[in-house]
Tab-separated table of C-alpha atoms in Angstrom:
chain	number	residue	atom	x	y	z
A	21	MET	CA	115.067	95.814	88.839
A	22	GLU	CA	116.076	93.272	85.679
A	23	THR	CA	118.133	91.066	87.844
A	24	ALA	CA	115.471	90.908	91.148
A	25	THR	CA	113.462	87.857	91.556
A	26	ASN	CA	109.446	88.110	91.982
A	27	ALA	CA	110.227	88.113	95.997
A	28	ASP	CA	112.412	91.120	95.751
A	29	LEU	CA	109.994	93.029	93.336
A	30	ARG	CA	107.271	92.389	95.704
A	31	LYS	CA	109.083	93.421	98.862
A	32	ASP	CA	110.303	96.695	97.222
A	33	PHE	CA	107.129	98.066	95.169
A	34	LEU	CA	103.861	96.127	96.526
A	35	ALA	CA	102.192	97.506	99.272
A	36	GLN	CA	99.583	94.802	101.043
A	37	ASP	CA	98.098	94.505	104.320
A	38	LEU	CA	96.899	97.839	104.498
A	39	PHE	CA	93.593	97.498	105.859
A	40	ARG	CA	92.868	95.808	109.425
A	41	THR	CA	89.869	96.689	111.453
A	42	GLY	CA	91.014	99.023	113.789
A	43	GLU	CA	94.300	100.245	112.504
A	44	VAL	CA	96.013	103.053	110.383
A	45	ARG	CA	98.453	101.387	108.244
A	46	GLY	CA	101.070	103.030	106.070
A	47	VAL	CA	103.839	102.764	103.784
A	48	TYR	CA	106.288	105.640	103.171
A	49	THR	CA	108.040	105.635	99.853
A	50	HIS	CA	111.202	107.711	99.369
A	51	ASP	CA	109.881	107.980	95.523
A	52	ASP	CA	108.773	111.802	95.492
A	53	ARG	CA	108.342	110.824	99.347
A	54	LEU	CA	104.559	109.890	99.013
A	55	VAL	CA	102.734	108.199	101.783
A	56	VAL	CA	100.269	105.303	100.968
A	57	GLY	CA	98.070	104.007	104.047
A	58	GLY	CA	94.664	102.418	104.722
A	59	ALA	CA	92.184	103.180	107.673
A	60	VAL	CA	89.647	100.989	108.959
A	61	PRO	CA	87.898	102.222	111.952
A	62	GLY	CA	85.507	99.694	112.846
A	63	ALA	CA	83.842	100.518	115.875
A	64	GLY	CA	85.830	103.160	116.658
A	65	ARG	CA	87.668	106.125	115.502
A	66	LEU	CA	91.398	106.662	113.694
A	67	GLU	CA	93.519	109.570	113.767
A	68	LEU	CA	96.101	110.146	110.926
A	69	PRO	CA	99.119	109.310	112.703
A	70	ALA	CA	102.275	111.497	112.383
A	71	TRP	CA	104.753	108.503	111.796
A	72	ASP	CA	108.279	109.443	112.785
A	73	VAL	CA	109.718	109.219	109.391
A	74	LEU	CA	108.025	112.282	108.713
A	75	GLY	CA	109.330	113.978	111.282
A	76	THR	CA	106.660	116.619	111.953
A	77	ARG	CA	104.145	117.031	115.228
A	78	THR	CA	101.005	116.306	112.621
A	79	HIS	CA	100.673	114.469	109.629
A	80	LEU	CA	99.841	117.281	107.443
A	81	ALA	CA	101.841	119.657	108.697
A	82	ARG	CA	103.588	119.972	105.304
A	83	ARG	CA	101.715	117.366	103.640
A	84	GLU	CA	98.155	117.282	101.672
A	85	LEU	CA	96.100	114.260	101.372
A	86	GLY	CA	93.780	112.384	99.190
A	87	ILE	CA	91.165	110.107	100.408
A	88	VAL	CA	88.993	107.384	98.629
A	89	ASN	CA	86.802	105.123	100.462
A	90	VAL	CA	86.919	101.621	99.154
A	91	GLY	CA	84.288	100.073	101.528
A	92	GLU	CA	80.590	100.970	102.849
A	93	PRO	CA	79.655	104.308	103.991
A	94	GLY	CA	81.497	106.071	106.550
A	95	HIS	CA	82.600	109.576	107.279
A	96	VAL	CA	86.124	111.660	107.582
A	97	LEU	CA	86.374	114.560	110.195
A	98	VAL	CA	88.614	117.417	109.248
A	99	ASP	CA	88.987	119.825	111.888
A	100	ASN	CA	86.090	118.496	113.301
A	101	GLU	CA	84.239	119.220	110.048
A	102	LYS	CA	82.456	115.966	109.329
A	103	PHE	CA	82.594	115.084	105.420
A	104	GLU	CA	80.211	111.728	104.259
A	105	LEU	CA	81.854	109.513	101.921
A	106	ARG	CA	80.079	106.236	100.194
A	107	HIS	CA	82.056	103.755	98.348
A	108	LEU	CA	84.489	105.178	96.258
A	109	ASP	CA	83.854	108.798	97.265
A	110	GLY	CA	86.727	110.833	97.753
A	111	LEU	CA	88.209	113.997	99.438
A	112	PHE	CA	90.991	116.239	99.264
A	113	VAL	CA	92.312	117.698	102.596
A	114	GLY	CA	94.530	120.625	102.427
A	115	ARG	CA	98.085	120.993	104.117
A	116	GLY	CA	97.825	121.534	107.939
A	117	SER	CA	94.661	119.633	108.817
A	118	GLU	CA	93.422	117.475	111.705
A	119	VAL	CA	91.817	114.285	110.027
A	120	VAL	CA	89.930	111.576	111.880
A	121	PHE	CA	88.392	108.486	110.394
A	122	GLU	CA	84.813	106.810	111.751
A	123	GLY	CA	82.376	104.427	110.291
A	124	PRO	CA	81.997	100.662	111.210
A	125	ASP	CA	82.036	99.079	107.710
A	126	ALA	CA	83.995	101.766	106.279
A	127	ALA	CA	87.494	101.569	104.482
A	128	PHE	CA	89.409	104.654	103.744
A	129	TYR	CA	92.354	104.465	101.612
A	130	PHE	CA	94.738	107.870	101.274
A	131	VAL	CA	97.951	109.049	100.116
A	132	SER	CA	99.478	112.189	101.076
A	133	ALA	CA	102.375	113.791	99.382
A	134	PRO	CA	104.731	117.132	100.636
A	135	ALA	CA	103.026	120.455	99.634
A	136	HIS	CA	104.561	123.777	99.357
A	137	ALA	CA	100.950	125.441	99.877
A	138	THR	CA	97.637	125.319	101.124
A	139	TYR	CA	94.521	124.839	99.500
A	140	PRO	CA	90.998	123.824	100.876
A	141	THR	CA	89.677	120.808	101.687
A	142	VAL	CA	87.022	119.505	99.078
A	143	PRO	CA	84.503	116.472	98.729
A	144	LEU	CA	84.646	114.511	95.566
A	145	SER	CA	81.235	112.738	95.050
A	146	HIS	CA	82.047	109.746	92.599
A	147	ALA	CA	78.415	110.018	91.372
A	148	ALA	CA	78.944	113.618	90.312
A	149	VAL	CA	81.935	113.507	88.752
A	150	GLU	CA	81.379	112.984	85.233
A	151	PRO	CA	83.856	110.256	84.080
A	152	VAL	CA	86.260	110.265	80.806
A	153	LYS	CA	85.236	107.418	78.566
A	154	LEU	CA	88.128	105.148	76.997
A	155	GLY	CA	88.954	101.979	75.490
A	156	SER	CA	87.045	100.014	73.640
A	157	PRO	CA	85.135	96.551	74.052
A	158	GLU	CA	87.226	95.146	70.655
A	159	GLY	CA	90.596	96.212	72.551
A	160	ALA	CA	88.792	94.816	76.135
A	161	ASN	CA	89.809	98.211	77.545
A	162	GLU	CA	86.836	99.768	77.688
A	163	ARG	CA	86.855	101.987	81.037
A	164	SER	CA	85.990	105.274	82.842
A	165	LEU	CA	88.265	107.917	84.099
A	166	TYR	CA	87.029	109.602	87.306
A	167	ARG	CA	89.459	112.819	87.603
A	168	TYR	CA	89.219	113.690	91.113
A	169	ALA	CA	92.326	116.221	91.505
A	170	TRP	CA	93.891	116.388	88.062
A	171	GLY	CA	95.520	120.153	87.871
A	172	GLN	CA	92.128	121.761	87.078
A	173	GLU	CA	89.166	122.653	88.362
A	174	LEU	CA	90.051	121.486	91.850
A	175	GLN	CA	93.561	123.091	93.068
A	176	THR	CA	96.387	121.247	94.773
A	177	ALA	CA	100.031	121.553	95.427
A	178	VAL	CA	101.547	118.559	93.879
A	179	LEU	CA	98.716	115.831	94.264
A	180	GLN	CA	96.923	114.009	91.721
A	181	PHE	CA	94.202	111.328	92.041
A	182	GLY	CA	91.033	109.692	90.603
A	183	VAL	CA	89.368	106.336	90.036
A	184	THR	CA	89.082	104.224	86.997
A	185	VAL	CA	86.698	101.411	86.755
A	186	ILE	CA	86.935	98.868	84.032
A	187	ALA	CA	83.790	98.252	81.981
A	188	ASP	CA	82.456	94.294	82.258
A	189	GLY	CA	84.060	92.382	79.935
A	190	SER	CA	87.145	94.405	79.283
A	191	VAL	CA	90.119	93.457	81.564
A	192	TRP	CA	93.181	96.122	80.231
A	193	ASN	CA	93.925	99.406	82.235
A	194	THR	CA	95.949	102.268	80.424
A	195	CYS	CA	97.744	100.186	77.462
A	196	PRO	CA	99.319	101.349	75.570
A	197	PRO	CA	101.510	102.504	78.786
A	198	HIS	CA	103.549	105.619	79.306
A	199	LEU	CA	105.894	107.358	81.742
A	200	HIS	CA	105.914	109.901	84.083
A	201	ASP	CA	109.382	111.351	84.334
A	202	ARG	CA	108.650	113.822	86.744
A	203	ARG	CA	106.335	112.110	89.218
A	204	THR	CA	105.465	108.960	90.920
A	205	GLU	CA	102.521	107.039	90.449
A	206	VAL	CA	100.372	104.535	92.988
A	207	TYR	CA	97.734	101.789	91.907
A	208	LEU	CA	95.420	100.695	94.366
A	209	TYR	CA	93.375	97.477	92.501
A	210	VAL	CA	89.930	97.321	94.279
A	211	ASP	CA	86.490	95.631	93.837
A	212	LEU	CA	88.285	92.532	92.865
A	213	ASP	CA	86.465	89.084	93.386
A	214	GLU	CA	88.062	87.277	96.019
A	215	LYS	CA	89.360	84.548	93.310
A	216	ASP	CA	90.557	87.075	90.744
A	217	ARG	CA	93.858	88.750	90.553
A	218	VAL	CA	95.580	92.094	88.253
A	219	PHE	CA	98.771	91.317	86.663
A	220	HIS	CA	100.419	94.494	87.192
A	221	PHE	CA	103.655	95.311	84.351
A	222	MET	CA	106.485	97.405	85.608
A	223	GLY	CA	109.934	98.080	84.580
A	224	ARG	CA	111.370	100.023	81.966
A	225	PRO	CA	110.289	99.535	78.526
A	226	GLY	CA	112.080	96.935	77.200
A	227	ALA	CA	112.484	94.988	80.300
A	228	ALA	CA	109.075	94.889	81.897
A	229	ARG	CA	108.249	92.825	84.519
A	230	HIS	CA	105.157	91.809	86.243
A	231	LEU	CA	103.749	91.296	89.917
A	232	VAL	CA	100.429	89.239	90.572
A	233	MET	CA	98.145	91.346	92.905
A	234	GLY	CA	94.775	90.847	94.453
A	235	ASN	CA	92.090	93.058	96.050
A	236	ARG	CA	93.255	96.235	97.842
A	237	GLU	CA	96.742	95.650	97.024
A	238	ALA	CA	99.002	98.654	95.977
A	239	VAL	CA	102.085	98.838	93.933
A	240	ILE	CA	104.503	101.739	93.786
A	241	SER	CA	105.744	103.085	90.255
A	242	PRO	CA	108.838	105.106	90.607
A	243	PRO	CA	109.421	107.720	87.357
A	244	TRP	CA	111.219	105.132	85.458
A	245	SER	CA	108.661	102.652	85.234
A	246	ILE	CA	105.817	101.810	83.021
A	247	HIS	CA	102.401	101.054	84.684
A	248	SER	CA	100.107	98.885	83.215
A	249	GLY	CA	97.522	95.899	84.146
A	250	VAL	CA	95.079	93.387	82.971
A	251	GLY	CA	92.716	91.392	85.316
A	252	THR	CA	91.317	88.099	85.379
A	253	GLY	CA	87.670	89.538	86.307
A	254	SER	CA	86.117	92.890	86.975
A	255	TYR	CA	87.573	95.490	88.754
A	256	ALA	CA	88.675	99.127	89.530
A	257	PHE	CA	92.091	101.047	90.870
A	258	ILE	CA	92.848	104.566	92.464
A	259	TRP	CA	95.417	106.328	90.975
A	260	ALA	CA	97.714	108.848	92.715
A	261	MET	CA	100.628	111.179	91.606
A	262	GLY	CA	102.925	113.379	93.330
A	263	GLY	CA	105.764	115.115	92.062
A	264	GLU	CA	107.531	118.324	90.523
A	265	ASN	CA	104.214	119.590	88.815
A	266	ASN	CA	100.326	118.851	88.559
A	267	GLU	CA	100.065	118.828	85.095
A	268	TYR	CA	97.983	115.972	84.284
A	269	THR	CA	98.993	115.529	80.714
A	270	ASP	CA	103.036	115.718	81.216
A	271	LEU	CA	103.766	111.984	80.129
A	272	THR	CA	105.691	110.371	77.612
A	273	PRO	CA	103.805	107.276	75.430
A	274	VAL	CA	105.600	104.096	75.301
A	275	ALA	CA	104.676	102.223	72.268
A	276	LEU	CA	103.675	98.380	72.352
A	277	GLU	CA	106.570	97.886	69.773
A	278	ASP	CA	108.984	99.323	72.738
A	279	LEU	CA	108.037	96.679	75.438
């Protein structure tokens, strides 16, 4: 990590080009065996694939799934039950289900994780989730944390995910940073203007590196890595985690002076 070039870091930790019309694209990481992907149905319908790397007949035979719509309104069929998702609405899908994506202008982001138990599918309306207000204008880190699946209220085996929206005029997220010794976290940066970028910091404390990221790009943060970023304009990010437990507060703070 510390001797890698920027190109090496991008190759190993950055997930780009997840959203192509008419395709389901994904990345499998051995860090907690998460799958990160995007589905853009266009005029057709797309099924959630059972890629060979999973070794199962269906994608969710041994996994559970979190979905967030990062495009215009569309819908997801879970075992033929229809769920409408507007922009930034979420959906938790339990183990064993069949999933189909539809919507000409929708773009669905998803993360799946191995699951030891089966829990019911639950729609998660962005407008109905009460956000946790964090940060301050003075610190340029004012933001709203929307917790969709976080170990309380909604029951999951291991998966946690939600959306954080940065307030206008603020740029920082999750700073000071922290570590998750028992889980991997993935950020997908969304709603950036075409000209804007996020400088995402990762690595061990005291030896952090950075990646420059655009809209709808995801970065994988292994348990040993911090995860923090600063943008050049307004943005939001979807966070998703999976690992040994689903205790939201199971983290280790890292002081700024330790960076």
